[in-house]
């Protein structure tokens, strides 16, 4: 029995056939499963002779009507799709950079029975920087939808357990890059907060770093600067004095 046939049987058992009847003339779950499987096959990137990196974050776009019909069953469908992708990845020696995430969204340009898939590799990010600090957070790094405070003197980003910000990306070295932040001392008698200064340094990584598309060894950063390390982008955000940030949110 093929993987897609097993997927259909599991889905039928999970939701008692209700989904299949509801979607009889609309998007079929097995078509979505096949499309997600193709995303893995088409976007696999060679890591070694026996390992290939594939996307783990998927957005399935549907018409408004199909999305509304899907709503009561989206959790069950996402769970079964995740199982199907995991099985396919094991057979093909694919490697996910982080947990599989599947969400469903509406698209105005799609009619009933039509759908579209977007995917990308999103590495799992773990903030291990637990040094106590009384400083106000004035800068954050945005990584795969999460924000991580950047406080003086800075932090090290890498794949290893010793990194302050650990990213499970095979293209990232154990200690890949260091972000340094300094705040100039304000002039006496002034109440305006001095602007922060942020730099990024390559720590002798295998694949190097890029800042706004340019390969560099070190560079000063501004608000919105995008630093590419491995397959992951980190965006610097400088915060207003009234802004608040919650660690890892």
Short mmCIF file of C-alpha atoms in Angstrom, two decimals:
data_model
loop_
_atom_site.label_atom_id
_atom_site.label_comp_id
_atom_site.label_asym_id
_atom_site.label_seq_id
_atom_site.Cartn_x
_atom_site.Cartn_y
_atom_site.Cartn_z
CA UNK A 1 0.00 0.00 0.00
CA UNK A 2 1.35 3.43 -0.97
CA UNK A 3 1.91 6.30 1.42
CA UNK A 4 -0.96 8.38 0.04
CA UNK A 5 -3.37 5.44 0.36
CA UNK A 6 -2.36 4.97 4.00
CA UNK A 7 -2.88 8.70 4.50
CA UNK A 8 -6.45 8.47 3.14
CA UNK A 9 -7.27 5.52 5.37
CA UNK A 10 -5.91 7.21 8.50
CA UNK A 11 -7.78 10.41 7.72
CA UNK A 12 -11.02 8.50 7.16
CA UNK A 13 -10.64 6.79 10.51
CA UNK A 14 -9.74 10.06 12.26
CA UNK A 15 -12.83 11.99 11.14
CA UNK A 16 -15.31 9.22 10.32
CA UNK A 17 -15.64 10.11 6.64
CA UNK A 18 -17.39 13.41 7.39
CA UNK A 19 -14.60 15.42 5.82
CA UNK A 20 -14.72 13.37 2.60
CA UNK A 21 -18.47 13.95 2.21
CA UNK A 22 -18.13 17.65 2.95
CA UNK A 23 -15.38 18.08 0.38
CA UNK A 24 -16.80 15.78 -2.29
CA UNK A 25 -16.80 18.54 -4.93
CA UNK A 26 -14.03 20.65 -3.47
CA UNK A 27 -10.36 20.24 -2.47
CA UNK A 28 -9.48 16.62 -1.74
CA UNK A 29 -7.14 15.89 1.19
CA UNK A 30 -5.09 13.41 -0.83
CA UNK A 31 -4.37 16.15 -3.41
CA UNK A 32 -3.06 18.41 -0.63
CA UNK A 33 -0.92 15.56 0.72
CA UNK A 34 0.55 14.90 -2.74
CA UNK A 35 1.30 18.61 -3.23
CA UNK A 36 3.11 18.84 0.12
CA UNK A 37 5.10 15.73 -0.74
CA UNK A 38 6.12 17.34 -4.05
CA UNK A 39 7.27 20.42 -2.12
CA UNK A 40 9.73 18.21 -0.26
CA UNK A 41 10.96 16.52 -3.44
CA UNK A 42 11.31 19.75 -5.43
CA UNK A 43 13.00 21.81 -2.74
CA UNK A 44 15.35 19.23 -1.22
CA UNK A 45 18.87 20.64 -0.79
CA UNK A 46 21.84 18.31 -0.59
CA UNK A 47 23.63 18.30 2.77
CA UNK A 48 25.62 15.10 2.24
CA UNK A 49 25.41 11.92 0.21
CA UNK A 50 22.71 10.58 2.52
CA UNK A 51 21.00 13.71 3.86
CA UNK A 52 18.92 16.43 2.18
CA UNK A 53 17.33 19.46 3.81
CA UNK A 54 13.64 20.05 3.07
CA UNK A 55 11.02 22.66 4.07
CA UNK A 56 9.15 22.20 7.33
CA UNK A 57 6.78 25.20 7.27
CA UNK A 58 3.79 25.05 4.91
CA UNK A 59 0.90 27.36 4.08
CA UNK A 60 -1.99 25.80 2.15
CA UNK A 61 -4.05 28.53 0.44
CA UNK A 62 -7.71 27.76 -0.33
CA UNK A 63 -10.79 29.60 -1.53
CA UNK A 64 -12.94 31.20 1.18
CA UNK A 65 -15.60 28.53 0.74
CA UNK A 66 -13.18 25.61 0.98
CA UNK A 67 -11.48 27.14 4.01
CA UNK A 68 -14.83 27.55 5.76
CA UNK A 69 -15.76 23.91 5.06
CA UNK A 70 -12.34 22.79 6.25
CA UNK A 71 -12.40 24.72 9.55
CA UNK A 72 -13.99 21.97 11.74
CA UNK A 73 -11.40 19.43 10.56
CA UNK A 74 -8.23 21.46 10.04
CA UNK A 75 -6.46 20.11 13.15
CA UNK A 76 -7.11 16.49 12.21
CA UNK A 77 -6.03 17.09 8.63
CA UNK A 78 -2.85 18.94 9.69
CA UNK A 79 -1.97 16.07 12.05
CA UNK A 80 -2.39 13.43 9.36
CA UNK A 81 -0.49 15.53 6.81
CA UNK A 82 2.37 15.86 9.30
CA UNK A 83 2.48 12.08 9.73
CA UNK A 84 2.47 11.60 5.96
CA UNK A 85 5.34 14.05 5.44
CA UNK A 86 7.35 12.47 8.25
CA UNK A 87 7.00 9.02 6.67
CA UNK A 88 7.96 10.32 3.23
CA UNK A 89 10.99 12.14 4.65
CA UNK A 90 12.23 8.99 6.38
CA UNK A 91 12.00 7.01 3.14
CA UNK A 92 13.91 9.67 1.18
CA UNK A 93 16.52 10.53 3.87
CA UNK A 94 15.18 14.07 4.13
CA UNK A 95 16.03 16.26 7.13
CA UNK A 96 13.64 18.83 8.59
CA UNK A 97 15.35 21.85 10.24
CA UNK A 98 12.62 22.06 12.86
CA UNK A 99 9.09 20.87 13.71
CA UNK A 100 6.63 20.55 10.82
CA UNK A 101 4.08 23.39 10.74
CA UNK A 102 1.02 23.33 8.45
CA UNK A 103 -1.53 26.17 8.37
CA UNK A 104 -4.50 26.88 6.10
CA UNK A 105 -5.26 30.36 4.75
CA UNK A 106 -7.75 31.90 2.32
CA UNK A 107 -6.79 33.34 -1.06
CA UNK A 108 -9.18 35.61 -2.97
CA UNK A 109 -7.90 34.50 -6.39
CA UNK A 110 -8.67 30.80 -5.87
CA UNK A 111 -11.98 29.16 -6.78
CA UNK A 112 -13.66 26.13 -5.21
CA UNK A 113 -11.52 23.03 -5.54
CA UNK A 114 -8.30 24.96 -6.20
CA UNK A 115 -5.44 25.37 -3.77
CA UNK A 116 -1.84 26.56 -3.61
CA UNK A 117 1.08 25.61 -1.35
CA UNK A 118 3.87 27.83 -0.06
CA UNK A 119 6.77 26.34 1.88
CA UNK A 120 10.06 27.26 3.47
CA UNK A 121 12.67 25.80 5.78
CA UNK A 122 12.37 27.34 9.26
CA UNK A 123 15.06 26.27 11.70
CA UNK A 124 14.10 25.70 15.31
CA UNK A 125 15.39 28.56 17.43
CA UNK A 126 16.31 28.25 21.13
CA UNK A 127 17.21 31.31 23.19
CA UNK A 128 19.85 30.14 25.67
CA UNK A 129 21.02 33.58 26.74
CA UNK A 130 20.13 33.53 30.42
CA UNK A 131 22.60 36.12 31.66
CA UNK A 132 20.78 38.40 34.13
CA UNK A 133 20.43 41.96 32.96
CA UNK A 134 18.78 45.07 34.35
CA UNK A 135 19.13 46.82 31.01
CA UNK A 136 16.10 47.95 29.08
CA UNK A 137 15.73 46.06 25.82
CA UNK A 138 16.38 48.47 22.94
CA UNK A 139 17.03 46.00 20.13
CA UNK A 140 15.79 42.55 19.15
CA UNK A 141 16.64 39.95 16.56
CA UNK A 142 13.69 38.57 14.61
CA UNK A 143 14.19 34.93 13.63
CA UNK A 144 11.50 32.75 12.05
CA UNK A 145 8.65 34.72 13.60
CA UNK A 146 10.15 35.10 17.08
CA UNK A 147 11.89 38.04 18.75
CA UNK A 148 14.99 37.68 20.90
CA UNK A 149 16.34 40.55 23.05
CA UNK A 150 19.77 41.91 22.15
CA UNK A 151 21.48 43.48 25.15
CA UNK A 152 25.04 44.61 25.82
CA UNK A 153 27.56 43.25 25.33
CA UNK A 154 25.76 41.06 22.78
CA UNK A 155 25.25 37.40 21.96
CA UNK A 156 26.63 34.53 19.89
CA UNK A 157 24.47 32.81 17.28
CA UNK A 158 25.24 29.25 16.24
CA UNK A 159 24.15 25.64 16.00
CA UNK A 160 26.12 24.42 19.01
CA UNK A 161 24.90 24.12 22.59
CA UNK A 162 27.34 26.85 23.68
CA UNK A 163 25.67 29.51 21.49
CA UNK A 164 23.45 32.11 23.21
CA UNK A 165 20.93 31.88 20.37
CA UNK A 166 20.89 28.32 19.07
CA UNK A 167 19.50 27.71 15.56
CA UNK A 168 19.04 24.15 14.31
CA UNK A 169 20.17 24.91 10.76
CA UNK A 170 22.72 22.55 9.16
CA UNK A 171 24.21 25.48 7.23
CA UNK A 172 25.17 27.24 10.47
CA UNK A 173 28.43 26.60 12.33
CA UNK A 174 28.50 25.79 16.04
CA UNK A 175 29.62 29.37 16.79
CA UNK A 176 28.74 31.22 13.61
CA UNK A 177 28.32 34.94 14.28
CA UNK A 178 28.50 37.40 17.15
CA UNK A 179 26.18 40.38 17.51
CA UNK A 180 27.68 43.22 19.57
CA UNK A 181 25.64 46.11 20.97
CA UNK A 182 26.87 49.28 22.64
CA UNK A 183 25.09 52.37 23.89
CA UNK A 184 27.08 55.63 23.80
CA UNK A 185 27.06 57.60 27.04
CA UNK A 186 24.58 60.50 26.75
CA UNK A 187 25.89 64.03 27.05
CA UNK A 188 25.51 65.64 30.51
CA UNK A 189 22.24 67.50 30.90
CA UNK A 190 20.44 65.66 28.09
CA UNK A 191 17.38 63.46 28.57
CA UNK A 192 17.29 61.92 25.11
CA UNK A 193 18.45 58.32 25.05
CA UNK A 194 21.63 57.80 23.06
CA UNK A 195 21.21 55.60 19.97
CA UNK A 196 22.47 52.06 20.21
CA UNK A 197 25.20 50.76 17.91
CA UNK A 198 25.00 47.17 16.67
CA UNK A 199 27.62 45.20 14.75
CA UNK A 200 27.78 41.60 13.52
CA UNK A 201 31.07 39.66 13.25
CA UNK A 202 31.72 36.37 11.45
CA UNK A 203 33.37 33.98 13.92
CA UNK A 204 35.27 32.00 11.31
CA UNK A 205 32.19 30.11 10.16
CA UNK A 206 32.22 27.64 7.29
CA UNK A 207 29.59 29.40 5.15
CA UNK A 208 30.14 33.02 6.21
CA UNK A 209 27.51 35.73 6.71
CA UNK A 210 25.65 38.12 4.43
CA UNK A 211 24.24 41.49 5.42
CA UNK A 212 21.50 42.77 3.12
CA UNK A 213 22.76 40.42 0.42
CA UNK A 214 26.48 41.28 0.67
CA UNK A 215 29.01 38.80 2.05
CA UNK A 216 30.99 40.43 4.87
CA UNK A 217 33.34 39.54 7.71
CA UNK A 218 31.91 42.27 9.93
CA UNK A 219 29.41 45.08 9.45
CA UNK A 220 27.55 47.80 11.29
CA UNK A 221 23.79 47.23 11.31
CA UNK A 222 20.80 49.55 11.15
CA UNK A 223 17.13 49.07 11.89
CA UNK A 224 15.83 46.48 9.43
CA UNK A 225 19.23 45.04 8.47
CA UNK A 226 18.90 41.40 7.37
CA UNK A 227 21.71 39.04 8.32
CA UNK A 228 21.77 35.71 6.47
CA UNK A 229 23.55 32.79 8.12
CA UNK A 230 23.09 29.34 6.63
CA UNK A 231 19.48 29.06 5.46
CA UNK A 232 18.22 31.45 8.15
CA UNK A 233 17.63 35.20 8.14
CA UNK A 234 17.93 37.36 11.26
CA UNK A 235 16.46 40.87 11.12
CA UNK A 236 17.58 43.61 13.52
CA UNK A 237 14.83 45.74 15.00
CA UNK A 238 15.68 48.84 17.04
CA UNK A 239 12.92 49.63 19.52
CA UNK A 240 11.43 52.90 20.60
CA UNK A 241 11.87 53.77 24.27
CA UNK A 242 8.20 53.00 24.93
CA UNK A 243 8.38 49.56 23.30
CA UNK A 244 8.31 46.38 25.30
CA UNK A 245 9.46 42.91 24.29
CA UNK A 246 8.93 39.55 25.94
CA UNK A 247 11.83 37.11 25.69
CA UNK A 248 11.34 34.56 22.91
CA UNK A 249 8.02 36.02 21.71
#
